[in-house]
mmCIF file of C-alpha atoms in Angstrom:
data_model
loop_
_atom_site.group_PDB
_atom_site.id
_atom_site.type_symbol
_atom_site.label_atom_id
_atom_site.label_comp_id
_atom_site.label_asym_id
_atom_site.label_seq_id
_atom_site.Cartn_x
_atom_site.Cartn_y
_atom_site.Cartn_z
ATOM 1 C CA MET A 379 9.556 18.207 16.820
ATOM 2 C CA SER A 380 6.219 17.942 15.008
ATOM 3 C CA GLY A 381 6.014 17.440 11.263
ATOM 4 C CA THR A 382 5.576 14.852 8.545
ATOM 5 C CA VAL A 383 8.059 12.054 7.832
ATOM 6 C CA VAL A 384 8.186 9.976 4.648
ATOM 7 C CA TYR A 385 9.740 6.513 4.322
ATOM 8 C CA VAL A 386 10.933 5.252 0.935
ATOM 9 C CA SER A 387 12.323 1.752 0.370
ATOM 10 C CA ASN A 388 15.040 1.592 -2.292
ATOM 11 C CA ALA A 389 15.301 -1.982 -3.580
ATOM 12 C CA ASP A 390 18.547 -1.832 -5.528
ATOM 13 C CA SER A 391 20.508 0.220 -3.006
ATOM 14 C CA ALA A 392 19.149 -1.916 -0.131
ATOM 15 C CA GLU A 393 18.162 0.995 2.083
ATOM 16 C CA ILE A 394 15.264 3.012 3.422
ATOM 17 C CA SER A 395 15.341 6.784 2.954
ATOM 18 C CA VAL A 396 13.807 8.740 5.837
ATOM 19 C CA LEU A 397 12.628 12.119 4.535
ATOM 20 C CA ALA A 398 11.463 15.201 6.403
ATOM 21 C CA LEU A 399 8.536 16.950 4.723
ATOM 22 C CA ASP A 400 8.099 20.655 5.377
ATOM 23 C CA GLU A 401 4.426 21.138 4.536
ATOM 24 C CA ALA A 402 4.644 24.926 4.905
ATOM 25 C CA ARG A 403 7.365 25.194 2.260
ATOM 26 C CA GLY A 404 6.413 22.144 0.221
ATOM 27 C CA THR A 405 9.898 20.599 0.329
ATOM 28 C CA LEU A 406 11.521 17.273 1.166
ATOM 29 C CA ALA A 407 14.931 16.702 2.769
ATOM 30 C CA LEU A 408 16.872 13.557 3.626
ATOM 31 C CA ARG A 409 16.956 12.940 7.374
ATOM 32 C CA GLN A 410 18.368 9.393 7.543
ATOM 33 C CA SER A 411 19.437 6.511 5.318
ATOM 34 C CA VAL A 412 18.948 3.078 6.869
ATOM 35 C CA PRO A 413 20.773 0.029 5.405
ATOM 36 C CA CYS A 414 18.635 -3.098 5.112
ATOM 37 C CA GLY A 415 21.094 -5.694 3.844
ATOM 38 C CA GLY A 416 18.961 -6.843 0.940
ATOM 39 C CA THR A 417 16.330 -6.068 -1.679
ATOM 40 C CA VAL A 418 13.964 -4.090 0.514
ATOM 41 C CA MET A 419 10.574 -3.445 -1.046
ATOM 42 C CA PRO A 420 7.110 -3.445 0.597
ATOM 43 C CA LEU A 421 6.661 -1.377 3.757
ATOM 44 C CA ALA A 422 3.904 -1.377 6.365
ATOM 45 C CA LEU A 423 3.157 0.729 9.442
ATOM 46 C CA ARG A 424 1.754 -0.430 12.756
ATOM 47 C CA PRO A 425 -1.534 1.423 13.376
ATOM 48 C CA ASP A 426 -0.018 3.548 16.170
ATOM 49 C CA GLN A 427 2.746 4.580 13.714
ATOM 50 C CA ARG A 428 5.460 3.631 16.172
ATOM 51 C CA VAL A 429 6.866 0.691 14.171
ATOM 52 C CA LEU A 430 7.760 0.369 10.476
ATOM 53 C CA TYR A 431 8.032 -3.051 8.823
ATOM 54 C CA ALA A 432 10.040 -3.751 5.668
ATOM 55 C CA ALA A 433 10.130 -6.981 3.656
ATOM 56 C CA VAL A 434 13.403 -8.147 2.099
ATOM 57 C CA ARG A 435 12.709 -10.013 -1.126
ATOM 58 C CA ASN A 436 16.010 -11.828 -1.682
ATOM 59 C CA GLU A 437 17.023 -14.892 0.343
ATOM 60 C CA PRO A 438 16.993 -15.200 3.260
ATOM 61 C CA TRP A 439 13.434 -13.835 3.019
ATOM 62 C CA ARG A 440 12.664 -11.827 6.134
ATOM 63 C CA VAL A 441 10.757 -8.917 7.598
ATOM 64 C CA LEU A 442 12.649 -6.145 9.385
ATOM 65 C CA ALA A 443 11.055 -4.080 12.146
ATOM 66 C CA PHE A 444 12.167 -0.559 13.034
ATOM 67 C CA ALA A 445 11.099 1.516 16.009
ATOM 68 C CA ILE A 446 10.076 5.026 14.942
ATOM 69 C CA ASP A 447 11.474 7.872 17.030
ATOM 70 C CA ALA A 448 8.554 10.052 18.134
ATOM 71 C CA ARG A 449 10.584 13.257 17.894
ATOM 72 C CA GLU A 450 12.172 13.047 14.417
ATOM 73 C CA GLY A 451 10.817 9.852 12.864
ATOM 74 C CA ARG A 452 14.244 8.250 12.664
ATOM 75 C CA LEU A 453 14.428 4.460 12.545
ATOM 76 C CA THR A 454 16.145 2.104 14.997
ATOM 77 C CA ALA A 455 16.338 -1.649 14.401
ATOM 78 C CA LEU A 456 13.837 -3.492 16.595
ATOM 79 C CA GLY A 457 14.056 -7.038 15.295
ATOM 80 C CA GLU A 458 13.507 -9.331 12.339
ATOM 81 C CA ALA A 459 11.843 -12.641 11.549
ATOM 82 C CA PRO A 460 11.740 -15.052 8.616
ATOM 83 C CA LEU A 461 9.105 -14.808 5.914
ATOM 84 C CA ALA A 462 7.826 -17.915 4.133
ATOM 85 C CA GLN A 463 8.704 -16.564 0.674
ATOM 86 C CA SER A 464 9.558 -13.392 -1.252
ATOM 87 C CA MET A 465 6.637 -11.125 -0.397
ATOM 88 C CA ALA A 466 5.188 -8.534 -2.790
ATOM 89 C CA HIS A 467 3.034 -6.946 -0.078
ATOM 90 C CA ILE A 468 2.837 -6.759 3.708
ATOM 91 C CA ALA A 469 0.212 -5.157 5.969
ATOM 92 C CA VAL A 470 -0.521 -4.945 9.700
ATOM 93 C CA ASP A 471 -4.003 -5.615 11.066
ATOM 94 C CA ALA A 472 -5.887 -3.005 13.132
ATOM 95 C CA SER A 473 -4.876 -4.619 16.432
ATOM 96 C CA GLY A 474 -1.164 -4.311 15.596
ATOM 97 C CA ARG A 475 -0.684 -7.974 16.509
ATOM 98 C CA TRP A 476 -0.508 -9.637 13.064
ATOM 99 C CA LEU A 477 1.442 -9.116 9.842
ATOM 100 C CA PHE A 478 -0.212 -10.266 6.619
ATOM 101 C CA SER A 479 1.963 -10.973 3.598
ATOM 102 C CA ALA A 480 1.397 -12.110 0.021
ATOM 103 C CA SER A 481 3.872 -13.843 -2.280
ATOM 104 C CA TYR A 482 3.478 -13.219 -6.008
ATOM 105 C CA GLY A 483 6.079 -15.802 -7.042
ATOM 106 C CA ALA A 484 4.975 -18.583 -4.679
ATOM 107 C CA SER A 485 1.189 -17.902 -4.843
ATOM 108 C CA LEU A 486 1.007 -17.879 -1.069
ATOM 109 C CA ILE A 487 -0.436 -15.788 1.771
ATOM 110 C CA THR A 488 0.887 -15.916 5.338
ATOM 111 C CA LEU A 489 0.494 -14.535 8.847
ATOM 112 C CA ASN A 490 3.301 -13.561 11.249
ATOM 113 C CA PRO A 491 2.550 -12.756 14.908
ATOM 114 C CA LEU A 492 3.860 -9.449 16.247
ATOM 115 C CA ALA A 493 5.054 -9.077 19.847
ATOM 116 C CA ALA A 494 3.728 -6.356 22.142
ATOM 117 C CA ASP A 495 6.740 -4.168 21.329
ATOM 118 C CA GLY A 496 6.200 -4.744 17.606
ATOM 119 C CA ALA A 497 8.988 -7.276 17.047
ATOM 120 C CA PRO A 498 7.962 -9.810 14.376
ATOM 121 C CA GLN A 499 7.831 -13.560 15.033
ATOM 122 C CA PRO A 500 8.142 -16.479 12.569
ATOM 123 C CA PRO A 501 5.069 -17.211 10.410
ATOM 124 C CA CYS A 502 2.297 -19.190 12.110
ATOM 125 C CA TRP A 503 -0.122 -19.715 9.183
ATOM 126 C CA GLN A 504 0.052 -19.963 5.427
ATOM 127 C CA GLN A 505 -2.243 -20.880 2.564
ATOM 128 C CA ALA A 506 -1.720 -21.490 -1.127
ATOM 129 C CA THR A 507 -3.691 -19.202 -3.435
ATOM 130 C CA PRO A 508 -4.618 -19.064 -7.104
ATOM 131 C CA PRO A 509 -1.722 -17.733 -9.216
ATOM 132 C CA LYS A 510 0.237 -14.617 -8.252
ATOM 133 C CA ALA A 511 -1.033 -13.475 -4.867
ATOM 134 C CA HIS A 512 -0.317 -9.763 -4.639
ATOM 135 C CA ALA A 513 -1.744 -8.278 -1.433
ATOM 136 C CA MET A 514 -3.560 -9.155 1.781
ATOM 137 C CA ARG A 515 -5.294 -6.708 4.113
ATOM 138 C CA ALA A 516 -7.760 -6.671 6.996
ATOM 139 C CA SER A 517 -11.034 -4.768 6.832
ATOM 140 C CA VAL A 518 -11.474 -1.527 8.772
ATOM 141 C CA ASP A 519 -13.297 -3.278 11.612
ATOM 142 C CA ASN A 520 -10.664 -6.085 11.607
ATOM 143 C CA ARG A 521 -13.377 -8.773 11.307
ATOM 144 C CA PHE A 522 -12.485 -9.818 7.767
ATOM 145 C CA ALA A 523 -9.414 -10.158 5.560
ATOM 146 C CA TYR A 524 -9.053 -10.120 1.794
ATOM 147 C CA ALA A 525 -6.244 -11.325 -0.485
ATOM 148 C CA THR A 526 -5.791 -10.594 -4.179
ATOM 149 C CA SER A 527 -4.828 -13.146 -6.817
ATOM 150 C CA LEU A 528 -3.521 -11.292 -9.865
ATOM 151 C CA GLY A 529 -3.312 -14.418 -11.992
ATOM 152 C CA GLY A 530 -6.656 -15.748 -10.800
ATOM 153 C CA ASP A 531 -8.573 -12.457 -11.134
ATOM 154 C CA GLN A 532 -10.156 -12.879 -7.731
ATOM 155 C CA LEU A 533 -10.224 -11.803 -4.100
ATOM 156 C CA LEU A 534 -10.066 -14.455 -1.388
ATOM 157 C CA GLN A 535 -12.408 -13.637 1.509
ATOM 158 C CA PHE A 536 -11.878 -14.632 5.147
ATOM 159 C CA ALA A 537 -13.412 -14.113 8.550
ATOM 160 C CA PHE A 538 -10.570 -12.936 10.798
ATOM 161 C CA ASP A 539 -10.254 -13.568 14.530
ATOM 162 C CA ALA A 540 -7.594 -11.122 15.731
ATOM 163 C CA GLU A 541 -7.514 -12.660 19.210
ATOM 164 C CA ARG A 542 -6.276 -16.002 17.888
ATOM 165 C CA GLY A 543 -4.930 -15.011 14.504
ATOM 166 C CA ALA A 544 -7.433 -17.378 12.877
ATOM 167 C CA LEU A 545 -8.592 -17.025 9.278
ATOM 168 C CA THR A 546 -11.702 -18.877 8.083
ATOM 169 C CA PRO A 547 -12.828 -18.793 4.431
ATOM 170 C CA LEU A 548 -16.187 -17.156 3.833
ATOM 171 C CA ALA A 549 -18.873 -18.860 1.770
ATOM 172 C CA PRO A 550 -18.196 -18.432 -1.075
ATOM 173 C CA PRO A 551 -14.450 -18.216 -0.336
ATOM 174 C CA ALA A 552 -13.659 -15.833 -3.197
ATOM 175 C CA PHE A 553 -15.050 -12.846 -5.061
ATOM 176 C CA ALA A 554 -14.599 -13.358 -8.799
ATOM 177 C CA GLY A 555 -13.253 -10.378 -10.693
ATOM 178 C CA ARG A 556 -13.381 -9.791 -14.419
ATOM 179 C CA ARG A 557 -11.121 -12.121 -16.409
ATOM 180 C CA GLY A 558 -7.733 -10.795 -17.458
ATOM 181 C CA THR A 559 -7.844 -7.706 -15.241
ATOM 182 C CA GLY A 560 -5.181 -8.703 -12.684
ATOM 183 C CA ALA A 561 -6.410 -7.988 -9.149
ATOM 184 C CA ARG A 562 -3.511 -6.241 -7.379
ATOM 185 C CA HIS A 563 -4.061 -3.828 -4.452
ATOM 186 C CA LEU A 564 -6.903 -2.818 -2.127
ATOM 187 C CA ALA A 565 -7.994 0.287 -0.231
ATOM 188 C CA PHE A 566 -10.882 0.677 2.217
ATOM 189 C CA HIS A 567 -13.262 3.525 2.984
ATOM 190 C CA PRO A 568 -13.003 4.579 6.655
ATOM 191 C CA ASN A 569 -16.707 3.736 7.070
ATOM 192 C CA GLY A 570 -15.865 0.071 6.454
ATOM 193 C CA ARG A 571 -18.598 -0.437 3.871
ATOM 194 C CA ILE A 572 -16.604 0.132 0.646
ATOM 195 C CA ALA A 573 -13.425 -1.348 -0.814
ATOM 196 C CA TRP A 574 -11.621 -0.243 -3.965
ATOM 197 C CA LEU A 575 -9.672 -2.798 -5.993
ATOM 198 C CA LEU A 576 -6.899 -1.788 -8.385
ATOM 199 C CA ASN A 577 -6.461 -4.093 -11.372
ATOM 200 C CA GLU A 578 -2.941 -4.122 -12.799
ATOM 201 C CA LEU A 579 -3.457 -5.544 -16.283
ATOM 202 C CA ASP A 580 -6.214 -3.250 -17.582
ATOM 203 C CA ALA A 581 -5.642 -0.243 -15.252
ATOM 204 C CA THR A 582 -9.150 -0.210 -13.833
ATOM 205 C CA LEU A 583 -10.579 0.383 -10.382
ATOM 206 C CA ASP A 584 -13.482 -1.677 -9.076
ATOM 207 C CA VAL A 585 -15.737 -0.206 -6.400
ATOM 208 C CA LEU A 586 -16.897 -3.022 -4.103
ATOM 209 C CA ALA A 587 -19.544 -3.047 -1.384
ATOM 210 C CA ILE A 588 -18.715 -4.931 1.831
ATOM 211 C CA ALA A 589 -21.721 -6.638 3.453
ATOM 212 C CA PRO A 590 -21.568 -5.559 7.121
ATOM 213 C CA ALA A 591 -22.693 -8.876 8.580
ATOM 214 C CA SER A 592 -21.044 -11.390 6.269
ATOM 215 C CA GLY A 593 -18.054 -9.496 4.850
ATOM 216 C CA GLN A 594 -18.964 -10.633 1.345
ATOM 217 C CA LEU A 595 -17.958 -8.371 -1.535
ATOM 218 C CA SER A 596 -20.178 -7.250 -4.402
ATOM 219 C CA ALA A 597 -19.418 -5.062 -7.415
ATOM 220 C CA LEU A 598 -20.785 -1.511 -7.677
ATOM 221 C CA GLN A 599 -18.745 0.242 -10.386
ATOM 222 C CA THR A 600 -15.690 -0.050 -12.631
ATOM 223 C CA VAL A 601 -13.663 2.922 -13.930
ATOM 224 C CA SER A 602 -10.459 3.226 -15.959
ATOM 225 C CA PHE A 603 -7.497 5.240 -14.734
ATOM 226 C CA LEU A 604 -5.628 5.292 -18.063
ATOM 227 C CA PRO A 605 -4.779 8.792 -19.305
ATOM 228 C CA PRO A 606 -6.428 10.109 -22.484
ATOM 229 C CA GLY A 607 -4.751 8.869 -25.654
ATOM 230 C CA PHE A 608 -2.951 5.997 -23.912
ATOM 231 C CA ALA A 609 -1.643 3.338 -26.292
ATOM 232 C CA GLY A 610 0.037 0.109 -25.260
ATOM 233 C CA GLU A 611 -0.196 -2.417 -22.456
ATOM 234 C CA PRO A 612 -1.481 -0.972 -19.161
ATOM 235 C CA TRP A 613 0.532 -1.507 -15.981
ATOM 236 C CA GLY A 614 -1.402 -0.269 -12.969
ATOM 237 C CA ALA A 615 0.394 -0.120 -9.644
ATOM 238 C CA GLU A 616 -0.967 1.597 -6.526
ATOM 239 C CA LEU A 617 -4.041 3.307 -5.100
ATOM 240 C CA ARG A 618 -4.354 5.583 -2.045
ATOM 241 C CA LEU A 619 -7.070 7.887 -0.744
ATOM 242 C CA THR A 620 -7.043 11.097 1.244
ATOM 243 C CA PRO A 621 -7.732 10.717 4.984
ATOM 244 C CA ASP A 622 -11.120 12.415 4.626
ATOM 245 C CA ALA A 623 -12.049 9.903 1.876
ATOM 246 C CA ARG A 624 -12.944 12.678 -0.589
ATOM 247 C CA PHE A 625 -10.369 11.729 -3.245
ATOM 248 C CA LEU A 626 -8.755 8.529 -4.519
ATOM 249 C CA TYR A 627 -5.592 8.358 -6.631
ATOM 250 C CA ALA A 628 -4.048 5.582 -8.746
ATOM 251 C CA SER A 629 -0.649 5.231 -10.461
ATOM 252 C CA GLU A 630 -0.008 3.838 -13.941
ATOM 253 C CA ARG A 631 3.580 2.833 -14.722
ATOM 254 C CA ARG A 632 3.653 2.784 -18.556
ATOM 255 C CA SER A 633 2.521 6.410 -18.848
ATOM 256 C CA SER A 634 4.107 7.534 -15.548
ATOM 257 C CA THR A 635 0.874 9.240 -14.521
ATOM 258 C CA LEU A 636 -1.359 9.660 -11.510
ATOM 259 C CA ALA A 637 -5.143 9.621 -11.925
ATOM 260 C CA GLY A 638 -7.527 11.255 -9.461
ATOM 261 C CA PHE A 639 -11.161 10.552 -8.596
ATOM 262 C CA ALA A 640 -13.743 12.250 -6.416
ATOM 263 C CA ILE A 641 -15.578 9.862 -4.077
ATOM 264 C CA ASP A 642 -19.329 10.256 -3.545
ATOM 265 C CA ALA A 643 -21.386 9.181 -0.524
ATOM 266 C CA GLN A 644 -21.807 5.652 -1.916
ATOM 267 C CA GLY A 645 -18.082 5.258 -2.617
ATOM 268 C CA ARG A 646 -18.501 5.620 -6.378
ATOM 269 C CA LEU A 647 -15.775 7.373 -8.351
ATOM 270 C CA ALA A 648 -15.845 10.362 -10.714
ATOM 271 C CA PRO A 649 -12.613 11.271 -12.587
ATOM 272 C CA ILE A 650 -11.024 14.637 -11.778
ATOM 273 C CA GLY A 651 -7.826 14.477 -13.860
ATOM 274 C CA HIS A 652 -4.482 12.917 -14.785
ATOM 275 C CA TRP A 653 -1.049 14.298 -13.937
ATOM 276 C CA PRO A 654 2.512 13.349 -14.945
ATOM 277 C CA THR A 655 4.746 12.119 -12.156
ATOM 278 C CA GLN A 656 8.031 10.264 -11.653
ATOM 279 C CA THR A 657 9.113 7.679 -14.212
ATOM 280 C CA GLN A 658 7.481 4.299 -13.484
ATOM 281 C CA PRO A 659 5.594 5.144 -10.286
ATOM 282 C CA ARG A 660 5.177 1.813 -8.507
ATOM 283 C CA SER A 661 4.197 3.363 -5.183
ATOM 284 C CA PHE A 662 3.041 6.612 -3.647
ATOM 285 C CA ALA A 663 1.575 7.823 -0.363
ATOM 286 C CA VAL A 664 -0.786 10.564 0.798
ATOM 287 C CA THR A 665 0.223 12.476 3.923
ATOM 288 C CA PRO A 666 -1.945 12.223 7.067
ATOM 289 C CA SER A 667 -2.846 15.901 6.591
ATOM 290 C CA GLY A 668 -4.240 15.097 3.137
ATOM 291 C CA ARG A 669 -2.316 18.059 1.712
ATOM 292 C CA PHE A 670 0.420 16.208 -0.215
ATOM 293 C CA LEU A 671 1.038 13.103 -2.321
ATOM 294 C CA ILE A 672 4.563 11.668 -2.590
ATOM 295 C CA ALA A 673 5.281 9.442 -5.616
ATOM 296 C CA ALA A 674 8.423 7.378 -6.215
ATOM 297 C CA GLY A 675 9.859 6.720 -9.678
ATOM 298 C CA GLN A 676 11.551 3.347 -10.020
ATOM 299 C CA LEU A 677 13.452 4.504 -13.103
ATOM 300 C CA SER A 678 14.068 8.138 -12.110
ATOM 301 C CA ASN A 679 15.392 7.231 -8.631
ATOM 302 C CA THR A 680 13.523 10.314 -7.446
ATOM 303 C CA VAL A 681 10.435 11.112 -5.416
ATOM 304 C CA GLY A 682 8.040 13.873 -6.416
ATOM 305 C CA LEU A 683 6.021 15.914 -3.937
ATOM 306 C CA HIS A 684 2.587 16.888 -5.266
ATOM 307 C CA ALA A 685 0.317 19.372 -3.475
ATOM 308 C CA ILE A 686 -3.341 18.301 -3.324
ATOM 309 C CA ASP A 687 -5.886 21.050 -3.912
ATOM 310 C CA ALA A 688 -8.329 20.835 -1.013
ATOM 311 C CA ALA A 689 -11.341 21.815 -3.122
ATOM 312 C CA SER A 690 -10.765 19.967 -6.399
ATOM 313 C CA GLY A 691 -8.241 17.231 -5.562
ATOM 314 C CA ALA A 692 -5.986 18.422 -8.411
ATOM 315 C CA LEU A 693 -2.260 17.754 -8.073
ATOM 316 C CA THR A 694 0.579 20.274 -8.484
ATOM 317 C CA LEU A 695 4.224 19.202 -8.441
ATOM 318 C CA ARG A 696 6.044 21.190 -5.766
ATOM 319 C CA HIS A 697 9.409 19.486 -5.244
ATOM 320 C CA GLU A 698 11.602 16.586 -6.367
ATOM 321 C CA LEU A 699 14.324 14.795 -4.411
ATOM 322 C CA ALA A 700 16.765 12.088 -5.469
ATOM 323 C CA VAL A 701 16.717 9.027 -3.219
ATOM 324 C CA GLY A 702 18.231 5.546 -3.585
ATOM 325 C CA ARG A 703 18.137 3.185 -6.557
ATOM 326 C CA ASN A 704 14.769 1.705 -7.559
ATOM 327 C CA PRO A 705 12.534 3.403 -4.999
ATOM 328 C CA ASN A 706 9.405 1.307 -4.922
ATOM 329 C CA TRP A 707 7.383 1.807 -1.725
ATOM 330 C CA VAL A 708 6.333 4.963 0.134
ATOM 331 C CA GLU A 709 4.702 5.516 3.539
ATOM 332 C CA ALA A 710 4.120 8.772 5.445
ATOM 333 C CA ILE A 711 3.374 9.585 9.092
ATOM 334 C CA ALA A 712 2.644 12.685 11.159
ATOM 335 C CA LEU A 713 4.824 13.180 14.218
ATOM 336 C CA PRO A 714 3.044 14.082 17.479
#
């Protein structure tokens, strides 16, 4: 059974919703509801899309692993392992052998080994960070890793040895962002030469160049993703790009909007529009086909399915579906 499957973690109802997306009709339907036994929030996929990881943010802190059925995308428990703290973000490296995690409350980043079948193991490395670590991810070529400090307005930079799971600080060990911006989440261009940084506190995106040899970051451009006429305190959340790297989108929680940008050959951004979405959109995902964006509203308890115009990148709401309480993370895969 080919198709697209969407995973939504629902923190307050302690479950993951498994949704079937019919791209021909532009509709979503519930396929499975998976209990997680706790406040389940960040999700991460293994690169081969055969294992889904979910972090539970109440004690005992732990990461759950689920095997993904290749026919329907249903989830089956594979294993679990302790996490060092409550983790705001998790991510799997390109080898599928390591799970990065970042703790906002404990200002900590960690590494958990992953077994050959995807089962997580207890953490093997951790490091304190400047205040409010929010995300950690490996570069496209898996040679470097970067971690955001929202309170420190910076990105920690590491050389990463995926054979040993070793992280070595670069020189300098951090890229300094602009003060008071709140470095939150990262996305990478498939060519490995560009990173985009979403800043939570001023709702801006920084375009960063990645030096191929050293992995060092340097600033190229900054753009705002606030909608016209916005008044109040910004609260940026998530950024995702289309698989062909033509368009980048960002969510802003105060206005409950999505902003879109066209990406040029140098990775720079040009705004293409703003669109209303679900109330308080903490997370969203773009389908592997690049045809749809699925946004979750933490306060509406609903996900919205937006069609992406292939030529312009404009979004059109096609369908809405109620899920669990406080949906906060979204991932999507294509079945074989």
